[in-house]
XYZ file of N, CA and C in Angstrom:
804
model
N -106.485 51.101 -82.969
C -105.605 50.242 -82.172
C -105.937 48.763 -82.394
N -107.235 48.431 -82.395
C -107.640 47.045 -82.602
C -107.179 46.542 -83.969
N -107.275 47.405 -84.988
C -106.842 47.018 -86.325
C -105.358 46.691 -86.336
N -104.562 47.465 -85.595
C -103.117 47.225 -85.511
C -102.842 45.885 -84.850
N -103.590 45.599 -83.768
C -103.412 44.337 -83.052
C -103.748 43.153 -83.946
N -104.873 43.259 -84.665
C -105.276 42.186 -85.574
C -104.228 41.971 -86.650
N -103.687 43.076 -87.176
C -102.661 42.987 -88.218
C -101.427 42.285 -87.693
N -101.008 42.649 -86.479
C -99.826 42.019 -85.880
C -100.055 40.534 -85.638
N -101.264 40.198 -85.165
C -101.584 38.797 -84.941
C -101.579 38.026 -86.246
N -102.081 38.651 -87.307
C -102.099 38.004 -88.618
C -100.689 37.726 -89.090
N -99.788 38.695 -88.882
C -98.394 38.502 -89.265
C -97.771 37.371 -88.477
N -98.112 37.289 -87.182
C -97.570 36.218 -86.340
C -98.020 34.869 -86.861
N -99.316 34.746 -87.226
C -99.830 33.478 -87.742
C -99.139 33.108 -89.038
N -99.012 34.093 -89.949
C -98.366 33.822 -91.229
C -96.929 33.377 -91.024
N -96.227 34.067 -90.125
C -94.820 33.770 -89.899
C -94.613 32.450 -89.162
N -95.677 31.875 -88.640
C -95.574 30.581 -87.962
C -96.334 29.500 -88.726
N -96.538 29.721 -90.009
C -97.355 28.810 -90.801
C -96.536 27.720 -91.482
N -95.305 27.531 -91.028
C -94.501 26.481 -91.635
C -95.018 25.096 -91.246
N -94.530 24.075 -91.923
C -94.995 22.697 -91.763
C -94.645 22.164 -90.378
N -95.658 21.625 -89.690
C -95.469 21.052 -88.350
C -96.141 19.686 -88.317
N -95.424 18.649 -88.746
C -96.037 17.326 -88.894
C -96.331 16.657 -87.560
N -97.368 15.843 -87.566
C -97.767 15.095 -86.381
C -97.247 13.663 -86.462
N -97.183 12.966 -85.334
C -96.733 11.570 -85.350
C -97.526 10.726 -86.342
N -96.831 9.847 -87.030
C -97.468 8.988 -88.010
C -97.382 9.505 -89.431
N -96.797 10.693 -89.623
C -96.635 11.240 -90.966
C -95.739 10.326 -91.801
N -96.160 10.024 -93.008
C -95.381 9.136 -93.871
C -94.334 9.928 -94.654
N -93.256 9.217 -95.036
C -92.170 9.932 -95.710
C -91.291 8.987 -96.510
N -90.499 9.564 -97.390
C -89.449 8.873 -98.118
C -88.196 9.738 -98.053
N -87.057 9.070 -97.882
C -85.777 9.768 -97.717
C -84.845 9.301 -98.816
N -84.493 10.187 -99.725
C -83.566 9.818 -100.786
C -82.543 10.922 -101.016
N -81.320 10.649 -100.602
C -80.215 11.582 -100.814
C -79.220 11.058 -101.837
N -79.332 9.777 -102.203
C -78.417 9.169 -103.149
C -79.146 8.630 -104.364
N -78.383 7.982 -105.243
C -78.976 7.456 -106.464
C -78.885 8.458 -107.604
N -79.164 7.984 -108.796
C -79.035 8.839 -109.985
C -80.082 9.942 -110.018
N -81.309 9.642 -109.635
C -82.375 10.640 -109.615
C -83.417 10.222 -108.589
N -84.174 11.193 -108.091
C -85.170 10.919 -107.062
C -86.361 10.191 -107.682
N -86.735 9.074 -107.071
C -87.926 8.339 -107.480
C -89.132 9.016 -106.838
N -89.931 9.697 -107.634
C -91.047 10.490 -107.115
C -92.351 9.713 -107.023
N -92.302 8.396 -107.174
C -93.536 7.617 -107.317
C -94.187 7.207 -105.997
N -93.525 7.405 -104.880
C -94.074 6.931 -103.612
C -95.176 7.857 -103.094
N -96.260 7.252 -102.627
C -97.405 7.996 -102.126
C -97.223 8.249 -100.630
N -96.470 9.290 -100.316
C -96.177 9.636 -98.926
C -96.437 11.127 -98.715
N -96.512 11.536 -97.446
C -96.747 12.948 -97.143
C -95.525 13.809 -97.465
N -94.323 13.284 -97.157
C -93.118 14.108 -97.218
C -91.974 13.381 -97.905
N -91.241 14.112 -98.713
C -89.971 13.655 -99.283
C -88.842 14.481 -98.678
N -87.753 13.804 -98.326
C -86.547 14.469 -97.834
C -85.459 14.239 -98.875
N -84.997 15.332 -99.519
C -84.050 15.231 -100.629
C -82.914 16.240 -100.442
N -81.825 16.031 -101.179
C -80.667 16.915 -101.097
C -80.976 18.251 -101.777
N -80.729 19.341 -101.042
C -81.065 20.651 -101.585
C -80.226 21.004 -102.809
N -78.920 20.772 -102.736
C -78.045 21.144 -103.841
C -78.262 20.252 -105.063
N -78.398 18.964 -104.836
C -78.380 18.005 -105.945
C -79.736 17.803 -106.626
N -80.811 18.108 -105.934
C -82.137 17.842 -106.495
C -82.558 18.947 -107.450
N -82.834 18.617 -108.699
C -83.243 19.647 -109.664
C -84.556 20.314 -109.270
N -84.708 21.553 -109.696
C -85.946 22.280 -109.428
C -87.147 21.543 -109.995
N -86.966 20.918 -111.144
C -88.075 20.209 -111.771
C -88.581 19.061 -110.903
N -87.677 18.424 -110.153
C -88.083 17.331 -109.260
C -88.874 17.879 -108.076
N -88.401 18.973 -107.509
C -89.124 19.594 -106.393
C -90.505 20.038 -106.857
N -90.570 20.621 -108.038
C -91.863 21.058 -108.580
C -92.802 19.869 -108.803
N -92.249 18.765 -109.280
C -93.061 17.566 -109.510
C -93.614 17.038 -108.186
N -92.788 17.001 -107.168
C -93.240 16.529 -105.862
C -94.347 17.426 -105.310
N -94.171 18.718 -105.456
C -95.214 19.639 -105.001
C -96.506 19.443 -105.786
N -96.381 19.251 -107.076
C -97.561 19.019 -107.912
C -98.308 17.775 -107.469
N -97.548 16.777 -106.977
C -98.153 15.536 -106.490
C -98.669 15.655 -105.063
N -98.534 16.829 -104.471
C -99.055 17.058 -103.123
C -98.107 16.703 -102.000
N -96.812 16.565 -102.317
C -95.825 16.203 -101.293
C -95.207 17.446 -100.634
N -94.914 17.320 -99.362
C -94.051 18.281 -98.684
C -92.610 17.932 -99.059
N -91.793 18.946 -99.325
C -90.399 18.708 -99.696
C -89.470 19.302 -98.641
N -88.774 18.418 -97.926
C -87.753 18.824 -96.971
C -86.402 18.723 -97.665
N -85.567 19.738 -97.484
C -84.274 19.777 -98.162
C -83.132 19.556 -97.172
N -82.325 18.567 -97.492
C -81.152 18.234 -96.679
C -80.068 19.287 -96.869
N -79.554 19.817 -95.736
C -78.441 20.766 -95.753
C -77.489 20.383 -94.625
N -76.230 20.178 -94.964
C -75.235 19.874 -93.931
C -74.793 21.181 -93.295
N -75.034 21.322 -91.992
C -74.672 22.562 -91.300
C -73.540 22.360 -90.304
N -73.095 21.106 -90.134
C -72.084 20.821 -89.119
C -70.758 20.340 -89.657
N -70.701 20.020 -90.955
C -69.430 19.625 -91.554
C -69.241 20.338 -92.892
N -67.971 20.468 -93.266
C -67.613 21.017 -94.572
C -67.540 19.885 -95.564
N -68.204 20.050 -96.702
C -68.206 19.054 -97.768
C -67.492 19.657 -98.975
N -66.409 19.026 -99.399
C -65.547 19.671 -100.393
C -66.140 19.723 -101.798
N -67.282 19.049 -102.024
C -67.875 19.033 -103.360
C -69.024 20.031 -103.527
N -69.390 20.725 -102.477
C -70.508 21.652 -102.587
C -70.085 22.920 -103.327
N -71.020 23.561 -104.027
C -70.666 24.745 -104.823
C -70.169 25.925 -104.005
N -70.484 25.969 -102.720
C -70.021 27.068 -101.872
C -68.872 26.652 -100.962
N -68.214 25.543 -101.265
C -67.149 25.013 -100.395
C -66.009 26.004 -100.198
N -65.753 26.851 -101.207
C -64.632 27.784 -101.100
C -64.924 28.957 -100.169
N -66.137 29.046 -99.656
C -66.473 30.120 -98.727
C -66.064 29.808 -97.292
N -65.673 28.572 -97.029
C -65.292 28.161 -95.680
C -63.778 28.327 -95.496
N -63.337 29.225 -94.630
C -61.897 29.368 -94.399
C -61.341 28.166 -93.629
N -60.035 27.959 -93.726
C -59.404 26.829 -93.041
C -59.609 26.887 -91.529
N -59.802 28.089 -90.992
C -59.924 28.252 -89.541
C -61.150 27.559 -88.959
N -62.162 27.246 -89.795
C -63.367 26.598 -89.275
C -63.397 25.106 -89.580
N -62.379 24.598 -90.277
C -62.352 23.194 -90.667
C -61.550 22.376 -89.663
N -62.196 21.316 -89.152
C -61.555 20.462 -88.163
C -61.123 19.129 -88.728
N -61.286 18.088 -87.932
C -60.868 16.753 -88.320
C -61.795 16.170 -89.382
N -61.281 15.229 -90.188
C -62.146 14.545 -91.151
C -63.245 13.770 -90.436
N -64.391 13.654 -91.092
C -65.507 12.889 -90.555
C -65.260 11.412 -90.869
N -65.220 10.594 -89.849
C -64.902 9.183 -90.014
C -65.887 8.499 -90.954
N -65.358 7.902 -92.000
C -66.184 7.142 -92.922
C -66.802 7.928 -94.053
N -66.578 9.231 -94.089
C -67.196 10.077 -95.120
C -66.114 10.926 -95.775
N -65.646 10.473 -96.915
C -64.568 11.158 -97.635
C -64.983 12.561 -98.045
N -64.048 13.509 -97.916
C -64.311 14.877 -98.350
C -65.032 15.734 -97.348
N -65.269 15.198 -96.137
C -65.969 15.965 -95.106
C -65.057 16.233 -93.917
N -65.189 17.433 -93.364
C -64.471 17.799 -92.140
C -65.425 18.535 -91.205
N -65.260 18.279 -89.923
C -66.112 18.925 -88.933
C -65.887 20.431 -88.929
N -66.922 21.181 -88.578
C -66.847 22.630 -88.512
C -66.755 23.117 -87.071
N -66.089 24.242 -86.900
C -66.012 24.885 -85.587
C -67.264 25.733 -85.406
N -68.264 25.140 -84.799
C -69.566 25.795 -84.680
C -69.540 27.001 -83.746
N -68.444 27.209 -83.045
C -68.339 28.386 -82.178
C -68.195 29.665 -83.000
N -67.795 29.521 -84.278
C -67.526 30.688 -85.114
C -68.767 31.043 -85.960
N -69.818 31.434 -85.261
C -71.061 31.774 -85.948
C -70.891 32.992 -86.849
N -69.968 33.895 -86.514
C -69.757 35.072 -87.342
C -69.314 34.687 -88.753
N -68.644 33.536 -88.880
C -68.226 33.045 -90.190
C -69.261 32.095 -90.780
N -69.721 31.145 -89.976
C -70.630 30.119 -90.484
C -72.054 30.630 -90.684
N -72.480 31.554 -89.841
C -73.852 32.049 -89.915
C -74.236 32.558 -91.298
N -73.471 33.486 -91.877
C -73.832 33.991 -93.212
C -73.846 32.907 -94.289
N -72.952 31.924 -94.187
C -72.931 30.839 -95.168
C -74.208 30.015 -95.062
N -74.582 29.669 -93.833
C -75.791 28.873 -93.632
C -77.037 29.659 -94.019
N -77.041 30.958 -93.725
C -78.190 31.773 -94.107
C -78.344 31.815 -95.628
N -77.232 31.900 -96.341
C -77.292 31.860 -97.804
C -77.866 30.527 -98.296
N -77.501 29.455 -97.616
C -78.041 28.147 -97.992
C -79.548 28.095 -97.746
N -79.980 28.635 -96.631
C -81.419 28.626 -96.333
C -82.183 29.520 -97.310
N -81.543 30.616 -97.744
C -82.164 31.453 -98.775
C -82.309 30.662 -100.078
N -81.315 29.849 -100.383
C -81.391 29.004 -101.573
C -82.553 28.022 -101.445
N -82.744 27.494 -100.236
C -83.863 26.577 -100.008
C -85.193 27.269 -100.262
N -85.299 28.512 -99.838
C -86.515 29.280 -100.106
C -86.708 29.451 -101.603
N -85.639 29.806 -102.303
C -85.712 30.040 -103.748
C -86.079 28.769 -104.519
N -85.698 27.609 -103.958
C -86.038 26.345 -104.614
C -87.398 25.807 -104.163
N -88.083 26.568 -103.318
C -89.423 26.210 -102.818
C -89.409 24.996 -101.896
N -88.317 24.804 -101.168
C -88.307 23.773 -100.131
C -89.295 24.171 -99.037
N -89.911 23.182 -98.407
C -90.844 23.445 -97.310
C -90.163 23.425 -95.948
N -88.952 22.902 -95.894
C -88.254 22.818 -94.632
C -86.832 22.331 -94.836
N -86.113 22.224 -93.714
C -84.694 21.882 -93.731
C -84.422 20.694 -92.811
N -83.650 19.735 -93.330
C -83.036 18.697 -92.493
C -81.578 19.088 -92.277
N -81.249 19.677 -91.120
C -79.868 20.094 -90.872
C -79.033 18.927 -90.327
N -77.994 18.568 -91.045
C -77.207 17.394 -90.675
C -75.984 17.762 -89.833
N -75.511 16.752 -89.101
C -74.289 16.853 -88.300
C -74.349 17.982 -87.274
N -75.413 17.967 -86.489
C -75.584 18.983 -85.443
C -75.319 18.388 -84.059
N -74.401 17.420 -84.025
C -73.992 16.829 -82.744
C -72.472 16.716 -82.663
N -71.785 17.709 -83.216
C -70.328 17.693 -83.229
C -69.706 17.608 -81.849
N -70.369 18.181 -80.848
C -69.805 18.186 -79.496
C -69.548 16.780 -78.961
N -70.255 15.783 -79.503
C -70.102 14.400 -79.037
C -69.236 13.575 -79.991
N -68.540 14.255 -80.906
C -67.687 13.587 -81.878
C -66.279 14.179 -81.845
N -65.290 13.444 -82.367
C -63.920 13.971 -82.423
C -63.774 14.984 -83.558
N -64.043 16.244 -83.273
C -64.057 17.290 -84.296
C -62.719 17.999 -84.462
N -61.857 17.901 -83.448
C -60.636 18.687 -83.445
C -60.797 19.998 -82.708
N -62.015 20.264 -82.227
C -62.309 21.474 -81.470
C -62.888 21.086 -80.106
N -62.607 21.875 -79.066
C -63.143 21.561 -77.730
C -64.582 22.050 -77.571
N -65.482 21.489 -78.347
C -66.863 21.952 -78.328
C -67.573 21.468 -77.066
N -68.381 22.320 -76.487
C -69.135 21.967 -75.285
C -70.602 21.722 -75.633
N -71.314 21.006 -74.776
C -72.753 20.834 -75.006
C -73.491 22.160 -75.129
N -73.119 23.134 -74.315
C -73.789 24.435 -74.360
C -73.561 25.130 -75.699
N -72.358 24.999 -76.247
C -72.064 25.611 -77.546
C -72.859 24.926 -78.665
N -73.063 23.611 -78.529
C -73.863 22.904 -79.529
C -75.319 23.337 -79.468
N -75.855 23.490 -78.258
C -77.241 23.945 -78.108
C -77.405 25.338 -78.705
N -76.428 26.210 -78.452
C -76.501 27.569 -78.989
C -76.488 27.550 -80.513
N -75.618 26.735 -81.102
C -75.521 26.660 -82.565
C -76.805 26.085 -83.154
N -77.281 24.988 -82.586
C -78.498 24.358 -83.107
C -79.701 25.293 -82.994
N -79.749 26.030 -81.899
C -80.846 26.987 -81.722
C -80.762 28.095 -82.767
N -79.549 28.573 -83.038
C -79.367 29.584 -84.081
C -79.824 29.064 -85.443
N -79.507 27.802 -85.724
C -79.940 27.197 -86.983
C -81.466 27.198 -87.074
N -82.120 26.767 -85.996
C -83.589 26.716 -86.018
C -84.197 28.098 -86.180
N -83.603 29.096 -85.549
C -84.117 30.463 -85.659
C -84.011 30.960 -87.094
N -82.857 30.732 -87.725
C -82.659 31.198 -89.095
C -83.607 30.491 -90.070
N -83.835 29.209 -89.853
C -84.772 28.484 -90.715
C -86.193 29.012 -90.512
N -86.595 29.170 -89.271
C -87.941 29.667 -88.982
C -88.131 31.103 -89.473
N -87.050 31.904 -89.443
C -87.156 33.278 -89.948
C -87.552 33.312 -91.418
N -87.346 32.200 -92.103
C -87.700 32.094 -93.513
C -89.002 31.317 -93.715
N -89.733 31.119 -92.612
C -91.016 30.398 -92.625
C -90.869 28.979 -93.158
N -89.733 28.348 -92.824
C -89.489 26.964 -93.183
C -89.543 26.097 -91.934
N -89.914 24.858 -92.130
C -89.922 23.862 -91.059
C -88.498 23.359 -90.830
N -88.204 22.923 -89.601
C -86.862 22.421 -89.315
C -86.933 21.253 -88.346
N -86.097 20.233 -88.600
C -86.078 19.050 -87.754
C -84.788 18.912 -86.975
N -84.866 18.264 -85.840
C -83.683 17.948 -85.041
C -83.130 16.617 -85.528
N -81.953 16.621 -86.110
C -81.335 15.413 -86.677
C -80.411 14.793 -85.624
N -80.768 13.588 -85.191
C -79.987 12.870 -84.178
C -79.796 13.746 -82.930
N -78.584 13.971 -82.474
C -78.312 14.741 -81.242
C -79.213 14.282 -80.100
N -79.209 12.973 -79.880
C -80.113 12.361 -78.902
C -79.911 12.918 -77.496
N -78.677 13.252 -77.155
C -78.380 13.704 -75.798
C -78.948 15.063 -75.448
N -79.431 15.809 -76.436
C -79.928 17.162 -76.166
C -81.385 17.352 -76.595
N -82.086 16.229 -76.713
C -83.482 16.303 -77.161
C -84.319 17.192 -76.247
N -84.194 17.010 -74.960
C -85.054 17.740 -74.027
C -84.867 19.244 -74.160
N -83.614 19.691 -74.285
C -83.344 21.126 -74.376
C -83.743 21.703 -75.727
N -83.635 20.911 -76.783
C -83.831 21.441 -78.127
C -85.227 21.214 -78.700
N -85.988 20.303 -78.137
C -87.318 20.004 -78.669
C -88.169 21.253 -78.872
N -88.182 22.215 -77.937
C -89.048 23.381 -78.143
C -88.696 24.208 -79.377
N -87.467 24.065 -79.875
C -87.008 24.885 -80.993
C -87.183 24.206 -82.349
N -87.594 22.935 -82.351
C -87.676 22.175 -83.594
C -89.081 21.616 -83.792
N -89.466 21.455 -85.059
C -90.833 21.070 -85.408
C -91.029 19.569 -85.492
N -89.957 18.819 -85.649
C -89.989 17.365 -85.777
C -88.574 16.853 -85.540
N -88.436 15.560 -85.477
C -87.115 14.967 -85.267
C -86.861 13.896 -86.321
N -85.597 13.696 -86.637
C -85.178 12.621 -87.535
C -84.019 11.890 -86.879
N -84.167 10.576 -86.762
C -83.121 9.786 -86.112
C -82.683 8.630 -86.986
N -81.394 8.357 -86.953
C -80.837 7.191 -87.611
C -80.481 6.141 -86.564
N -81.042 4.952 -86.724
C -80.663 3.765 -85.965
C -80.970 3.837 -84.460
N -82.056 4.506 -84.090
C -82.365 4.551 -82.655
C -82.745 3.171 -82.128
N -83.343 2.318 -82.989
C -83.655 0.967 -82.535
C -82.368 0.177 -82.325
N -81.459 0.255 -83.267
C -80.198 -0.482 -83.179
C -79.418 -0.112 -81.923
N -79.439 1.180 -81.566
C -78.654 1.652 -80.425
C -79.493 1.878 -79.167
N -80.754 1.425 -79.200
C -81.626 1.505 -78.034
C -81.785 2.947 -77.527
N -82.064 3.858 -78.459
C -82.192 5.271 -78.115
C -83.580 5.836 -78.419
N -84.522 4.983 -78.818
C -85.818 5.497 -79.281
C -86.647 6.126 -78.166
N -86.506 5.634 -76.946
C -87.356 6.118 -75.861
C -87.210 7.621 -75.638
N -86.034 8.170 -75.925
C -85.820 9.595 -75.714
C -86.716 10.466 -76.569
N -87.257 9.888 -77.653
C -88.074 10.685 -78.568
C -89.499 10.873 -78.079
N -89.807 10.352 -76.905
C -91.113 10.640 -76.303
C -91.265 12.143 -76.073
N -90.150 12.845 -75.940
C -90.188 14.300 -75.759
C -90.871 14.975 -76.951
N -90.620 14.477 -78.153
C -91.288 15.003 -79.345
C -92.703 14.451 -79.475
N -92.829 13.137 -79.324
C -94.131 12.493 -79.520
C -95.160 13.012 -78.529
N -94.754 13.222 -77.289
C -95.685 13.721 -76.276
C -96.127 15.151 -76.555
N -95.359 15.862 -77.387
C -95.735 17.217 -77.787
C -96.356 17.235 -79.185
N -96.819 16.044 -79.602
C -97.548 15.896 -80.871
C -96.703 16.308 -82.078
N -95.409 16.004 -82.002
C -94.485 16.291 -83.093
C -93.988 14.988 -83.699
N -93.915 14.938 -85.014
C -93.501 13.722 -85.709
C -92.046 13.369 -85.417
N -91.782 12.066 -85.396
C -90.417 11.547 -85.321
C -90.225 10.614 -86.508
N -89.242 10.920 -87.333
C -88.923 10.107 -88.503
C -87.693 9.272 -88.186
N -87.830 7.947 -88.333
C -86.737 7.050 -87.984
C -86.262 6.254 -89.177
N -85.010 5.852 -89.143
C -84.434 5.062 -90.220
C -83.468 4.041 -89.647
N -83.606 2.790 -90.088
C -82.673 1.727 -89.714
C -81.964 1.236 -90.969
N -80.676 0.941 -90.832
C -79.868 0.518 -91.972
C -79.526 -0.973 -91.970
N -79.796 -1.643 -90.860
C -79.482 -3.058 -90.802
C -80.342 -3.739 -89.747
N -80.388 -5.063 -89.822
C -81.127 -5.832 -88.833
C -82.380 -6.466 -89.387
N -83.159 -7.034 -88.484
C -84.375 -7.764 -88.846
C -85.585 -6.833 -88.820
N -86.266 -6.744 -89.948
C -87.436 -5.869 -90.040
C -88.527 -6.282 -89.067
N -88.630 -7.580 -88.764
C -89.679 -8.015 -87.849
C -89.393 -7.597 -86.415
N -88.203 -7.044 -86.181
C -87.872 -6.523 -84.851
C -88.100 -5.013 -84.769
N -87.637 -4.255 -85.784
C -87.736 -2.804 -85.659
C -89.001 -2.207 -86.279
N -89.758 -2.996 -87.030
C -90.965 -2.458 -87.662
C -92.261 -2.589 -86.861
N -92.511 -3.681 -86.144
C -93.841 -3.875 -85.551
C -94.280 -2.756 -84.620
N -95.552 -2.401 -84.733
C -96.102 -1.318 -83.908
C -96.096 -1.663 -82.427
N -96.125 -2.970 -82.108
C -96.178 -3.335 -80.696
C -94.841 -3.139 -79.989
N -93.798 -2.836 -80.768
C -92.517 -2.480 -80.174
C -92.654 -1.073 -79.586
N -92.782 -0.974 -78.277
C -93.100 0.302 -77.640
C -92.049 1.357 -77.891
N -90.764 0.947 -78.055
C -89.716 1.932 -78.287
C -89.874 2.593 -79.642
N -90.632 1.988 -80.541
C -90.826 2.563 -81.859
C -92.234 3.074 -82.085
N -93.080 3.065 -81.057
C -94.476 3.466 -81.215
C -94.576 4.900 -81.734
N -95.336 5.057 -82.803
C -95.603 6.357 -83.412
C -94.394 6.967 -84.120
N -93.280 6.247 -84.197
C -92.156 6.715 -85.000
C -92.380 6.272 -86.439
N -92.293 7.215 -87.372
C -92.459 6.899 -88.790
C -91.130 6.330 -89.290
N -91.034 4.991 -89.284
C -89.744 4.353 -89.498
C -89.625 3.744 -90.891
N -88.410 3.877 -91.444
C -88.059 3.282 -92.733
C -86.898 2.316 -92.557
N -86.778 1.372 -93.489
C -85.567 0.592 -93.659
C -84.900 1.073 -94.937
N -83.611 1.433 -94.855
C -82.926 2.019 -96.006
C -81.505 1.466 -96.125
N -80.921 1.649 -97.295
C -79.493 1.436 -97.476
C -78.738 2.662 -96.967
N -77.489 2.458 -96.563
C -76.713 3.550 -95.980
C -76.505 4.702 -96.960
N -76.469 4.412 -98.256
C -76.288 5.497 -99.224
C -77.586 6.227 -99.533
N -78.665 5.820 -98.890
C -79.963 6.498 -99.003
C -80.399 6.667 -100.464
N -80.320 5.556 -101.198
C -80.869 5.547 -102.549
C -82.382 5.391 -102.476
N -83.024 5.120 -103.601
C -84.489 5.081 -103.633
C -85.079 3.871 -102.918
N -84.300 2.812 -102.749
C -84.803 1.578 -102.135
C -85.309 1.842 -100.714
N -86.498 1.308 -100.380
C -87.086 1.624 -99.081
C -88.025 0.521 -98.614
N -88.041 0.321 -97.314
C -89.049 -0.494 -96.640
C -89.852 0.437 -95.748
N -91.168 0.513 -95.965
C -92.035 1.327 -95.123
C -92.559 0.447 -93.993
N -92.190 0.773 -92.773
C -92.619 -0.070 -91.659
C -94.134 -0.065 -91.478
N -94.798 0.991 -91.908
C -96.259 1.023 -91.798
C -96.907 -0.043 -92.671
N -96.190 -0.507 -93.688
C -96.709 -1.550 -94.582
C -96.317 -2.953 -94.137
N -95.533 -3.055 -93.067
C -95.066 -4.355 -92.610
C -96.191 -5.072 -91.848
N -96.388 -6.392 -91.924
C -95.471 -7.324 -92.594
C -95.665 -7.374 -94.108
N -94.564 -7.358 -94.781
C -94.551 -7.490 -96.229
C -93.172 -8.004 -96.602
N -92.965 -8.281 -97.848
C -91.654 -8.733 -98.275
C -90.660 -7.580 -98.206
N -89.516 -7.841 -97.603
C -88.464 -6.836 -97.567
C -87.882 -6.714 -98.975
N -87.794 -5.496 -99.535
C -87.263 -5.347 -100.895
C -85.869 -5.955 -101.029
N -85.628 -6.648 -102.106
C -84.336 -7.296 -102.320
C -83.206 -6.294 -102.506
N -83.543 -5.039 -102.804
C -82.515 -4.019 -103.000
C -81.892 -3.557 -101.682
N -82.510 -3.901 -100.553
C -81.918 -3.555 -99.258
C -80.789 -4.526 -98.927
N -79.618 -3.967 -98.638
C -78.406 -4.795 -98.512
C -78.233 -5.445 -97.148
N -78.673 -4.772 -96.081
C -78.381 -5.254 -94.733
C -79.624 -5.415 -93.868
N -80.798 -5.388 -94.492
C -82.055 -5.583 -93.757
C -82.718 -6.855 -94.263
N -83.223 -7.641 -93.338
C -83.855 -8.916 -93.711
C -85.139 -9.083 -92.919
N -85.947 -10.099 -93.295
C -87.193 -10.374 -92.587
C -86.914 -10.863 -91.171
């Protein structure tokens, strides 16, 4: 009996051995550009799962980097190789400002679930260490569907379960209004522009539970959103980036320093 218990406990440990970063973890985020610049000395790279070649992921791993793979789980993207698997019944309104994207009806898990699971299986096959699931706040956007907060929590929780079932790490992307309910289901958080929109304080829910928060600002003065003494940004691993998320980056941990000239809307 004891041997059985030990075996079960061992399986539990193995199945929970995915990446769980702590506050202050360094990172680089590149979803755009011709190819991923692998030269940055950071703990984690966040790259596009479909577009990033296996050789790049292998190179990052060889260099000791954790590789998080970006997967859009909340909108349909017409250029993805599996785009034809989404029936018209799950496609809603176009996503404002992003050509070729339409919101998904997240209530239809019977249709979307298998598609997302196939994507997560692909992430496993490409040796991704975790998933950045995008557009998981449809309930607060004009999707064309009457989505409720409860339906969004259910969908996001299902996403986290499926990712964890594959022993992959998963982050909560934006969805600031549901941080408290969803924090227990996610290993880290990623936010865009929390300083700009004065939303950083909500991430204490993650930080207080010793979970990393990765932040990104696309515009403004670096001397405002980078300094550690800014309490709203304390312990958030923050970057300055271009909106197209090319290789250009400002690491706030290195500030004060010269802001790279390749950044279009960030200044000293």
